Tab-separated table of C-alpha atoms in Angstrom:
chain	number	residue	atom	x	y	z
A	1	UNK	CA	-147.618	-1.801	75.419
A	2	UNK	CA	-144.052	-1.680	77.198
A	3	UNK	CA	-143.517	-5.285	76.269
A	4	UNK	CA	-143.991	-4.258	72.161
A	5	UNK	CA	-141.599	-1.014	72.672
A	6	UNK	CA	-138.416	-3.054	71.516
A	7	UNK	CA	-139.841	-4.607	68.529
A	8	UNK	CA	-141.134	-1.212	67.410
A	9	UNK	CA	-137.533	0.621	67.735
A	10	UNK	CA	-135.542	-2.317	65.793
A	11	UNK	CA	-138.519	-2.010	63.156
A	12	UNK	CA	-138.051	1.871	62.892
A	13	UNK	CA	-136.112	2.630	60.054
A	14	UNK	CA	-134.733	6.087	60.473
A	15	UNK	CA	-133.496	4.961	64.102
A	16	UNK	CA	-131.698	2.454	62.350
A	17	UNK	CA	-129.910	4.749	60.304
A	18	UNK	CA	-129.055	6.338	63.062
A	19	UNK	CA	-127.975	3.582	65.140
A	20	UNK	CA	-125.685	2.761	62.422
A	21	UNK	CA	-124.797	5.880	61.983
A	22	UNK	CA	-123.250	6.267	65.379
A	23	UNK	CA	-121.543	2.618	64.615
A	24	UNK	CA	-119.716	4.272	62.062
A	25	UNK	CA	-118.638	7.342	62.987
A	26	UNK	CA	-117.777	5.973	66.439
A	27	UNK	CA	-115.871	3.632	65.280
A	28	UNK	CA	-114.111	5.355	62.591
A	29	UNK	CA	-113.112	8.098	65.819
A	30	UNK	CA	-111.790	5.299	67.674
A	31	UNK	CA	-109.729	4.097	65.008
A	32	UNK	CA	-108.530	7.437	63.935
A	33	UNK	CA	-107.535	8.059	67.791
A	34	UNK	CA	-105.298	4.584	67.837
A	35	UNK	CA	-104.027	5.259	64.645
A	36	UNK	CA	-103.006	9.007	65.467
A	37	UNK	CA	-101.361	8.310	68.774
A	38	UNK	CA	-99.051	5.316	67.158
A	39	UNK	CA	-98.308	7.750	64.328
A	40	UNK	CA	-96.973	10.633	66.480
A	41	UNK	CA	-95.111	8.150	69.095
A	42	UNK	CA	-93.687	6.736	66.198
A	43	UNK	CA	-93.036	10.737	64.475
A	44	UNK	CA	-91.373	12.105	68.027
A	45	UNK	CA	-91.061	9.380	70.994
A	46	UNK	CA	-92.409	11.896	73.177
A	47	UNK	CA	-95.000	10.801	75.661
A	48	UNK	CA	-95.849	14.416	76.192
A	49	UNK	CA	-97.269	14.765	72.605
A	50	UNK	CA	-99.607	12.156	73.563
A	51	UNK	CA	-101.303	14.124	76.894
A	52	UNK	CA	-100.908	17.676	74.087
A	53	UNK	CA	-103.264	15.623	71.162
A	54	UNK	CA	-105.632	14.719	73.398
A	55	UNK	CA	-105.973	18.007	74.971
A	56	UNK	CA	-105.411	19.822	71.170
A	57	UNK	CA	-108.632	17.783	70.472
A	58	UNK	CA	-110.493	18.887	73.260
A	59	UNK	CA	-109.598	22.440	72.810
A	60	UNK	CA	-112.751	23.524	70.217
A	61	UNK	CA	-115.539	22.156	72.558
A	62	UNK	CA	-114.446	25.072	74.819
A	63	UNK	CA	-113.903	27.625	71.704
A	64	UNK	CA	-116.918	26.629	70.088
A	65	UNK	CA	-119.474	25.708	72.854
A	66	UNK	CA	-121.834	28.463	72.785
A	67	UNK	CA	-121.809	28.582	68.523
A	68	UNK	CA	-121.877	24.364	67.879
A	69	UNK	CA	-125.297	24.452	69.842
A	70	UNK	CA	-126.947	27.611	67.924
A	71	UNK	CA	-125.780	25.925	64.656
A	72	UNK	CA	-127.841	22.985	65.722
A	73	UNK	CA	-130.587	25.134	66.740
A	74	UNK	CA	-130.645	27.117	63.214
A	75	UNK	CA	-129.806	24.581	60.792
A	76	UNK	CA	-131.148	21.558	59.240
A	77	UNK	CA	-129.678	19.064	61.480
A	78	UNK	CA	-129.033	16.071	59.898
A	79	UNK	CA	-126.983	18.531	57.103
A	80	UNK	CA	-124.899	19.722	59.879
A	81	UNK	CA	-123.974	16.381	61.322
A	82	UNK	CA	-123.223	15.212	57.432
A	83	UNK	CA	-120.649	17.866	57.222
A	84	UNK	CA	-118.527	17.251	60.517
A	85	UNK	CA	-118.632	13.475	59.259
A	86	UNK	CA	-117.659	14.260	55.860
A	87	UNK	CA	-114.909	17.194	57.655
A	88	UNK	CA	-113.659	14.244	59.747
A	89	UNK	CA	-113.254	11.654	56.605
A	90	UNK	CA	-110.843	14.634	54.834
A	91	UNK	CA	-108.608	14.324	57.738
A	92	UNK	CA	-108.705	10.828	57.535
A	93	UNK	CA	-107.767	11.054	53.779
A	94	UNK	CA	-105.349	13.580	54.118
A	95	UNK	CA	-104.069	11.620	56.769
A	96	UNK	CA	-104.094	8.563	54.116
A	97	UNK	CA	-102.424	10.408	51.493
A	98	UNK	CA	-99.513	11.430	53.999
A	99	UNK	CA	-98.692	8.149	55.426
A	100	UNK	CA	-98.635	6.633	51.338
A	101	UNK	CA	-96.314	9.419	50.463
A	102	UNK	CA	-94.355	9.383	53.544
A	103	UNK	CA	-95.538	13.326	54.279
A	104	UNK	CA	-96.459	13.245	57.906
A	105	UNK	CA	-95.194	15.457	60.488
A	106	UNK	CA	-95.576	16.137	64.007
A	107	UNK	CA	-97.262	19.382	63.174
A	108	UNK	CA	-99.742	18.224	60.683
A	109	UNK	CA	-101.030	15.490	63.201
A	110	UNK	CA	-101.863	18.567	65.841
A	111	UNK	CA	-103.751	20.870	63.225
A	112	UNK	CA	-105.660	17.813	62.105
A	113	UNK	CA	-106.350	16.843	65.459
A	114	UNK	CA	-107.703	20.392	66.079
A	115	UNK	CA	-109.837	19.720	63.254
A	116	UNK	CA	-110.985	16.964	64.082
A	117	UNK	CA	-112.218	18.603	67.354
A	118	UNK	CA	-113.670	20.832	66.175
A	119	UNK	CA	-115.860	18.588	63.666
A	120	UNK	CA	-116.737	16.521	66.937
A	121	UNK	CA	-117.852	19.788	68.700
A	122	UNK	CA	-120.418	20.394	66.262
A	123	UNK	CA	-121.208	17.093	65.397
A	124	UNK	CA	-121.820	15.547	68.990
A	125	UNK	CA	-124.906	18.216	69.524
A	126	UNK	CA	-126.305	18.234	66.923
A	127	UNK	CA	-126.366	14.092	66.715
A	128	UNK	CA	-127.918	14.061	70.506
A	129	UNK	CA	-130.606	16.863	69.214
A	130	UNK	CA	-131.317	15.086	66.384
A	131	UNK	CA	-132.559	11.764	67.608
A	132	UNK	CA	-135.355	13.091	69.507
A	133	UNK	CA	-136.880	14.270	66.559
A	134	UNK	CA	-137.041	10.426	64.937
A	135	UNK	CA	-138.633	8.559	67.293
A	136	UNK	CA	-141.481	8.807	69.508
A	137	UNK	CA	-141.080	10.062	73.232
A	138	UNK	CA	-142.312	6.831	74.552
A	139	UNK	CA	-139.310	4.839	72.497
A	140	UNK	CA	-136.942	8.044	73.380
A	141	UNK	CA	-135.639	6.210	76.410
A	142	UNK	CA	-134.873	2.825	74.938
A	143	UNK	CA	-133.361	5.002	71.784
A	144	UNK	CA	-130.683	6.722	73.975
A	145	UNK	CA	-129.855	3.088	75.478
A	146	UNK	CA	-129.513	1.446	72.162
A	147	UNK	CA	-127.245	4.363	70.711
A	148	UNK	CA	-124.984	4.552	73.597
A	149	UNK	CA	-124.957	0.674	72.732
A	150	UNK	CA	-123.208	1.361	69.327
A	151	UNK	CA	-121.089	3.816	71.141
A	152	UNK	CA	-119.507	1.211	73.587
A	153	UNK	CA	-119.467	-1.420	71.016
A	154	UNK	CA	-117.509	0.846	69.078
A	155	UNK	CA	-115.111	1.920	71.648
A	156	UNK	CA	-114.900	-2.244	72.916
A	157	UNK	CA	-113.998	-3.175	69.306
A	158	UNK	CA	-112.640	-0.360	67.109
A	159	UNK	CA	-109.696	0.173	69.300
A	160	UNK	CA	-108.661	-3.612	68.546
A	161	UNK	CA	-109.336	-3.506	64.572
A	162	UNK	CA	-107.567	-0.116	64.430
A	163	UNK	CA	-104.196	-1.845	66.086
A	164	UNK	CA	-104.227	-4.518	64.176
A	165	UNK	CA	-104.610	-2.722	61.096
A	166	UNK	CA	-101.721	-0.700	61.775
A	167	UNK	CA	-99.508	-3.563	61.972
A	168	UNK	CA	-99.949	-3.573	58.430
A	169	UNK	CA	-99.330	0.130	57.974
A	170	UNK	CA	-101.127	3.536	59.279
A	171	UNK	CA	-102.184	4.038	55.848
A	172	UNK	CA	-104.328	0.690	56.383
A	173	UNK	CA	-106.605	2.834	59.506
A	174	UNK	CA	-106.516	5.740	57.643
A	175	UNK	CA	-108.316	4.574	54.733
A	176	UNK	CA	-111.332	2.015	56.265
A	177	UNK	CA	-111.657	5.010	58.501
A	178	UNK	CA	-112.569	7.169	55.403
A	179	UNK	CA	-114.753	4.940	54.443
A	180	UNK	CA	-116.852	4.279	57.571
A	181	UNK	CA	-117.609	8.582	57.596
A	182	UNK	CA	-118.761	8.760	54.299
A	183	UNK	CA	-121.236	5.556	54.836
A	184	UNK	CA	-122.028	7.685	57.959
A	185	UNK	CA	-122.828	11.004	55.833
A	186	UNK	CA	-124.862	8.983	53.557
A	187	UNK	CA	-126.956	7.191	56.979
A	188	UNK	CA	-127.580	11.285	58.444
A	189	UNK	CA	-128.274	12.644	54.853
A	190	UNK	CA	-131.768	9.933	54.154
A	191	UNK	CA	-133.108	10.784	57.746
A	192	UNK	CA	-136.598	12.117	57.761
A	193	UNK	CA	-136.485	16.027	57.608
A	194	UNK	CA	-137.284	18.209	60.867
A	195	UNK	CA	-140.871	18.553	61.238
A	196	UNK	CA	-140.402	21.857	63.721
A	197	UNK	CA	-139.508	25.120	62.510
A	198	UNK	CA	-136.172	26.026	62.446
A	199	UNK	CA	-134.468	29.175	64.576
A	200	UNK	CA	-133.764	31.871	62.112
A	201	UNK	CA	-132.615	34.045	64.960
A	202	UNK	CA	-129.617	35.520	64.312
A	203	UNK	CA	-126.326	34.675	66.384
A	204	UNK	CA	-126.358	37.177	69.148
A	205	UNK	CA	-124.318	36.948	72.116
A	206	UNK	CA	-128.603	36.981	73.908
A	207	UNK	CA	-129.137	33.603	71.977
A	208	UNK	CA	-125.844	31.635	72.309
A	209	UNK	CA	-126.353	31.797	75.944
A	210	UNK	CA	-129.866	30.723	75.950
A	211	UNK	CA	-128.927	26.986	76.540
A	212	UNK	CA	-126.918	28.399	79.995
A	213	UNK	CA	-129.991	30.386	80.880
A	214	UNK	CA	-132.648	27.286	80.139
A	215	UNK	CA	-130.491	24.900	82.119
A	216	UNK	CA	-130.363	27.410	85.354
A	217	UNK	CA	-134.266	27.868	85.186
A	218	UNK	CA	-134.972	24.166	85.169
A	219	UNK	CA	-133.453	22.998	88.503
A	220	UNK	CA	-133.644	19.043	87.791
A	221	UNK	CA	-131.774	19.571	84.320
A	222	UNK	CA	-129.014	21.765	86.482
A	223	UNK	CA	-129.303	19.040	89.211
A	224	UNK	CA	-128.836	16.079	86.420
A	225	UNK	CA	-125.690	17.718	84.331
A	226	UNK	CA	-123.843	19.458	87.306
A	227	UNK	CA	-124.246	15.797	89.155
A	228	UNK	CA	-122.175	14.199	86.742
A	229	UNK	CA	-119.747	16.799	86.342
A	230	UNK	CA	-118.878	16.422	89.866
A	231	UNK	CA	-119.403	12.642	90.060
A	232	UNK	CA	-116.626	11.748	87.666
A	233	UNK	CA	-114.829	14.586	88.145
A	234	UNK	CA	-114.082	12.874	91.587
A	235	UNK	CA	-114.572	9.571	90.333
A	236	UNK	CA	-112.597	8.801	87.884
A	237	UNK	CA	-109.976	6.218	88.082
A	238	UNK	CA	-109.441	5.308	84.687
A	239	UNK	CA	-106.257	7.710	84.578
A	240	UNK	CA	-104.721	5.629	86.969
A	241	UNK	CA	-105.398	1.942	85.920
A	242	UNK	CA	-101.573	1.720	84.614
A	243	UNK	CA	-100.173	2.157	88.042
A	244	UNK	CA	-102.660	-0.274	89.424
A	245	UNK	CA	-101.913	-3.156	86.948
A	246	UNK	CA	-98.242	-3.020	87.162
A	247	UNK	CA	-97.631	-2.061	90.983
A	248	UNK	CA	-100.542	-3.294	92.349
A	249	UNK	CA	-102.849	-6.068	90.735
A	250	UNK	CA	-99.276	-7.304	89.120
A	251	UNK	CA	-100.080	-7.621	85.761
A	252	UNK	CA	-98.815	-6.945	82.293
A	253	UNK	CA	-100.092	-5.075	79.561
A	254	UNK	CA	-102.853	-7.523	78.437
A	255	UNK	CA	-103.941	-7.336	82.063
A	256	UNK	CA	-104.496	-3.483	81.325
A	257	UNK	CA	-106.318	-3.881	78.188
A	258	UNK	CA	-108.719	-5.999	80.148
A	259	UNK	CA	-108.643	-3.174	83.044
A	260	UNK	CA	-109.532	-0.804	80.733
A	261	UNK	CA	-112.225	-2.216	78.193
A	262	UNK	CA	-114.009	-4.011	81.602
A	263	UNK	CA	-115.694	-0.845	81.918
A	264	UNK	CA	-117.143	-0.462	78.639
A	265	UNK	CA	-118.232	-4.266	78.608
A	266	UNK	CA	-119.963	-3.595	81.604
A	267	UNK	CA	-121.788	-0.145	80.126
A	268	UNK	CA	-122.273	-2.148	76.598
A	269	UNK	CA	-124.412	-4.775	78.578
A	270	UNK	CA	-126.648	-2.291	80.473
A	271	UNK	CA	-127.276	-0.148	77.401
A	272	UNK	CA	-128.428	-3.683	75.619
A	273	UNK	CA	-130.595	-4.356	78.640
A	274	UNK	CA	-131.967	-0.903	79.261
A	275	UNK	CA	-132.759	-0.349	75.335
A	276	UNK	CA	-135.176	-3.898	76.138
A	277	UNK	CA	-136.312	-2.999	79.577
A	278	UNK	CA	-136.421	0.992	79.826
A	279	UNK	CA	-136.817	2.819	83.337
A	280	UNK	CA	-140.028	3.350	83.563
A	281	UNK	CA	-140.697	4.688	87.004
A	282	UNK	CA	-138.986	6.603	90.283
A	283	UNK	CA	-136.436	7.533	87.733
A	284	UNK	CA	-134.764	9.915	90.101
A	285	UNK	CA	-134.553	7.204	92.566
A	286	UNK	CA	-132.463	4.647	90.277
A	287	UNK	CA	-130.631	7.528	88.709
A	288	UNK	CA	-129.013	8.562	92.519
A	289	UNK	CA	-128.458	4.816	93.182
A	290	UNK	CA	-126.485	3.788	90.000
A	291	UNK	CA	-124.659	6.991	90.818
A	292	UNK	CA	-124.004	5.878	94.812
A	293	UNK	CA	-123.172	2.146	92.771
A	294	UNK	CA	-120.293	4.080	90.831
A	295	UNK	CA	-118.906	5.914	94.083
A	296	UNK	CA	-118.846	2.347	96.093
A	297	UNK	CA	-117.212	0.557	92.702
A	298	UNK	CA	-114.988	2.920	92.537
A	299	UNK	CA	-113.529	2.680	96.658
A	300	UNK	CA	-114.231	-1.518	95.763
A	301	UNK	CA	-111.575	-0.913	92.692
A	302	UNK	CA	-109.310	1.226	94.506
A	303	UNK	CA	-109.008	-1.235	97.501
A	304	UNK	CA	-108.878	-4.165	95.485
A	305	UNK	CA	-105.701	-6.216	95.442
A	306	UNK	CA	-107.195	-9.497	92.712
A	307	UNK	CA	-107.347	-8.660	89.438
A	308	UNK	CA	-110.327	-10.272	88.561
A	309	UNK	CA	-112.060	-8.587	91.451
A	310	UNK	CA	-110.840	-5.698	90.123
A	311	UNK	CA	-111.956	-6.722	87.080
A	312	UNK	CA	-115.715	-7.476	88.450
A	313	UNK	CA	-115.650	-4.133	89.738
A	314	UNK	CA	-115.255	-2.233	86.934
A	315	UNK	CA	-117.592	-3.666	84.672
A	316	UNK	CA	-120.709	-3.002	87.377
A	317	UNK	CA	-118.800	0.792	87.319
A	318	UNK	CA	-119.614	0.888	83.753
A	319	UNK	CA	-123.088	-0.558	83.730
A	320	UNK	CA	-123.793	1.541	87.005
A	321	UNK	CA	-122.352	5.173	84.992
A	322	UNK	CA	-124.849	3.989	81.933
A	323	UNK	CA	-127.828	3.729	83.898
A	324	UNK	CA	-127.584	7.073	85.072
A	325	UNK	CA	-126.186	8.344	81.535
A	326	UNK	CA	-129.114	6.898	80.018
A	327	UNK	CA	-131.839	8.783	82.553
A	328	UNK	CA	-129.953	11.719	82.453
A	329	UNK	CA	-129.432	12.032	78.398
A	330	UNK	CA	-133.549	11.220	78.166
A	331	UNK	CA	-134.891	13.579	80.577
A	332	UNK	CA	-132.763	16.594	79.551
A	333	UNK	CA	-133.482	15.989	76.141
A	334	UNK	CA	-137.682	15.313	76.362
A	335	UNK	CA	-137.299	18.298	79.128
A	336	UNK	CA	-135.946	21.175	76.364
A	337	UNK	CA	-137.816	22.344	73.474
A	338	UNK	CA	-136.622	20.793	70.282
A	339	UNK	CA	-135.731	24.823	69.107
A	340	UNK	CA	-133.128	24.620	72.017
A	341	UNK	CA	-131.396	21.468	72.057
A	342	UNK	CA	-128.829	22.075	70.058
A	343	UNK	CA	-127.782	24.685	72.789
A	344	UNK	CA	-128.547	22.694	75.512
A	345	UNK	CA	-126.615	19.648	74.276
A	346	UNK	CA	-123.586	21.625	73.755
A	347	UNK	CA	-123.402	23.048	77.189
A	348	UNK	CA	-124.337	18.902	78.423
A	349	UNK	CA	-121.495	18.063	76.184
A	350	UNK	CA	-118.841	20.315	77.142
A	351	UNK	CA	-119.424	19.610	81.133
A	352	UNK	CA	-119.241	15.410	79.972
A	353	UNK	CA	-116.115	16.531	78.595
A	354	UNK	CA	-114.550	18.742	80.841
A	355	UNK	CA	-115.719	15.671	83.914
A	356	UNK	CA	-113.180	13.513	82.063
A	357	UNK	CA	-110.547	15.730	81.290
A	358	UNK	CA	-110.238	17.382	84.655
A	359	UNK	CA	-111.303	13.958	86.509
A	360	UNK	CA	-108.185	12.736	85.006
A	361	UNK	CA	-106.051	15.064	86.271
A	362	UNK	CA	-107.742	15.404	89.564
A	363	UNK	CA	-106.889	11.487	89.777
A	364	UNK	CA	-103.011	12.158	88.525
A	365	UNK	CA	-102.739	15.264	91.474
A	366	UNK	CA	-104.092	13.339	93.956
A	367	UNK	CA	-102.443	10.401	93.270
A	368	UNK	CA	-99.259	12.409	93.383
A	369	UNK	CA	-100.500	14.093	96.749
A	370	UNK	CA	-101.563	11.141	98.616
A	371	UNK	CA	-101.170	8.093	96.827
A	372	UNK	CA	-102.873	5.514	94.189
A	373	UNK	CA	-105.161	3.585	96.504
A	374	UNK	CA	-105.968	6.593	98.539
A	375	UNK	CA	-106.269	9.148	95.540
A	376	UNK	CA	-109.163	6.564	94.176
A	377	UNK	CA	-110.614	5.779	97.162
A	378	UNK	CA	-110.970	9.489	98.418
A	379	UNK	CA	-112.403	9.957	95.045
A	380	UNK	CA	-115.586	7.284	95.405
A	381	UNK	CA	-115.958	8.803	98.925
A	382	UNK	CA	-116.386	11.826	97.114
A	383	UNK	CA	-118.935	10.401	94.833
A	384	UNK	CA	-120.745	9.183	97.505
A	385	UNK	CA	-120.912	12.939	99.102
A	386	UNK	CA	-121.983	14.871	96.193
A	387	UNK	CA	-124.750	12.225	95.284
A	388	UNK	CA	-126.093	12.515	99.023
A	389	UNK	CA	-125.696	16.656	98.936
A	390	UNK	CA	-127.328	16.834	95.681
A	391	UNK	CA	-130.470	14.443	96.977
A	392	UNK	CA	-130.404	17.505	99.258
A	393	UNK	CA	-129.732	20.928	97.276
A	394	UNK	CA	-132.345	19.191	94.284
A	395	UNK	CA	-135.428	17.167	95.810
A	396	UNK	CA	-137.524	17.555	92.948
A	397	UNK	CA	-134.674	15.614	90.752
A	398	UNK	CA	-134.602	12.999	93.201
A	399	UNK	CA	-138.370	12.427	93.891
A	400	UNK	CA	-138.697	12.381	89.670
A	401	UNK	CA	-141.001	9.723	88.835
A	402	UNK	CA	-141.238	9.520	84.821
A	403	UNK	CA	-138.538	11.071	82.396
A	404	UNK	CA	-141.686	12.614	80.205
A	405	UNK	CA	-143.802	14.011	82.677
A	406	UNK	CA	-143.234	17.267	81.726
A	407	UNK	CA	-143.617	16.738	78.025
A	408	UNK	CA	-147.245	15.513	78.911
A	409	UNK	CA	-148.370	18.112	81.155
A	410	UNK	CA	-147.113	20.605	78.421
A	411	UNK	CA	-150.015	18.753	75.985
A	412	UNK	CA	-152.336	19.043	78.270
């Protein structure tokens, strides 16, 4: 029964690993990221090295797209994610070691961040293929909720406990932060082993693009990814919420912490209420809506001249962007054979990615061309059009009644 659904996924144990799992690695990224950006301000004073780590980091999902998803394919997953966690706590250590001996350097921060990348390019993947495989399809929905739950808790409270830290030292982040991935490593290493086969196919160019090919035959997984590349691609105003607080809602930089975390808070308390109450029906239908919520939040936001309006606004952004995360991220992944979604995930992952890279820099250009308020508002009007054109160019997607339908016909 739907009502005994939530008792049954906080009573299975390997999603618990895994849910804590996610806590921990999450949060030891989040850390890491406050603890690196202090360091090289502190190394340079050059705000440019700030845009070039983030980017540096980024960098490997591209490289490695098409070889992090065969990996995940071919390989026993929950050895794979161990790895990148146990990759990601050496650079935290090494990190460690520097700051206690007084050895880092501008250039060390950029390899490691490269590293770190390119730990998270393999990791992310394989995580998202792995948890179908550890709890039932009927609990996969409320599964993706409650991780993503972990995720935004993390990114709500790590930040926070990483600063403070650091007031004490970098050294201080550094070394919790090693800590938290090798807790992690242990969590991923005592899940239950794959029960499918694994690929042994061999790395040919033919089978690292198989993902690309799978997603362009199945028209609602192309409609469901290629929708939210677009939709925060034009979207996305969180590049711009310094210029808002200080010229426009007149506030200082605690008024831009709240600005910014609103939008997790809101996302945090949709994930808690859709890993208790999972979409159950018309699921293309509520996934189109929270999407048209985000475009109208956004022009709300961008229009806004309170602060706690603003404020208001931005949480239901985040709780509207997690509704249709949380659709999206089930279907795909109860949609693609377990053998391929590793290499669907990393071709999902890469266009998340590349939305909020690019969507930040769309919102800086246009900003720059036209504007603050106008940049963000054309940007939800923009929203709005691609979520009507794509009710259009995929009807299938938006008529989609249940996320598992085609896991059931496939039984039958």
């Amino acid at each position: 029964m739907p009502s005994q659904a939530p008792l049954l996924l906080r009573h299975h144990r390997p999603f618990i690993a895994f849910w804590l799992a996610r806590v921990f690695t999450a949060s030891g990224f989040q850390m890491l990221t406050v603890a690196i950006g202090w360091n090289l301000y502190q190394l340079t004073g050059n705000v440019l090295d700030l845009g070039l780590v983030g980017l540096v980091e980024f960098a490997p999902r591209v490289l490695f797209m098409l070889h992090t998803g065969h990996v995940a394919d071919r390989y026993d997953r929950r050895k794979v994610a161990a790895i990148c966690q146990s990759l990601q706590a050496l650079i935290a250590l090494s990190l460690a070691i520097g700051s206690a001996t007084d050895h880092v350097t501008r250039e060390m921060i950029f390899i490691l961040a490269f590293l770190l990348g390119a730990a998270r390019s393999f990791e992310m993947p394989t995580t998202q293929a792995l948890l179908p495989s550890i709890v039932p399809s009927a609990l996969f929905p409320r599964a993706v909720a409650a991780a993503q739950s972990a995720q935004q808790s993390a990114t709500i409270v790590a930040p926070a406990l990483g600063g403070l830290l650091y007031a004490f030292g970098s050294v201080w982040v550094y070394g919790p932060t090693v800590v938290l991935y090798i807790i992690a490593c242990c969590l991923m290493l005592n899940l239950p082993a794959r029960q499918t086969p694994l690929n042994k196919g061999k790395a040919t160019m033919d089978s690292l693009l198989a993902g690309i090919r799978f997603i362009r035959s199945r028209p609602d997984i192309l409609g469901a990814i290629s929708l939210d590349l677009f939709a925060v691609l034009l979207g996305g105003a969180t590049a711009l919420l310094p210029v808002f607080a200080k010229d426009i809602l007149l506030t200082g930089p605690w008024g831009l912490g709240l600005l910014r975390s609103a939008p997790a808070v809101g996302a945090l308390l949709m994930s808690l209420y859709l890993a208790r109450f999972a979409v159950e029906r018309k699921v293309g239908r509520v996934m189109f809506t929270a999407v048209g919520i985000f475009g109208v939040a956004t022009i709300a936001f961008g229009l806004s001249t309170s602060f706690w309006f603003s404020l208001a606004v931005l949480v239901v952004l985040g709780a509207a962007d997690m509704i249709s995360m949380v659709i999206r991220a089930s279907f795909v992944q109860l949609e693609t054979p377990d053998e391929m979604r590793g290499r669907v995930s990393a071709v999902n992952g890469l266009f998340i990615g590349a939305s909020n890279q690019l969507g930040e820099f769309e919102s800086g250009l246009t900003a720059h061309w036209f504007g603050t308020v106008p940049a963000v508002v054309m940007g939800g009007i923009g929203t709005l059009v691609v979520t009507g054109t794509w009710i259009k160019l995929f009807p299938t997607l938006a008529n989609r009644d249940r996320m598992h339908v085609a896991v059931e016909e496939a039984k039958v």
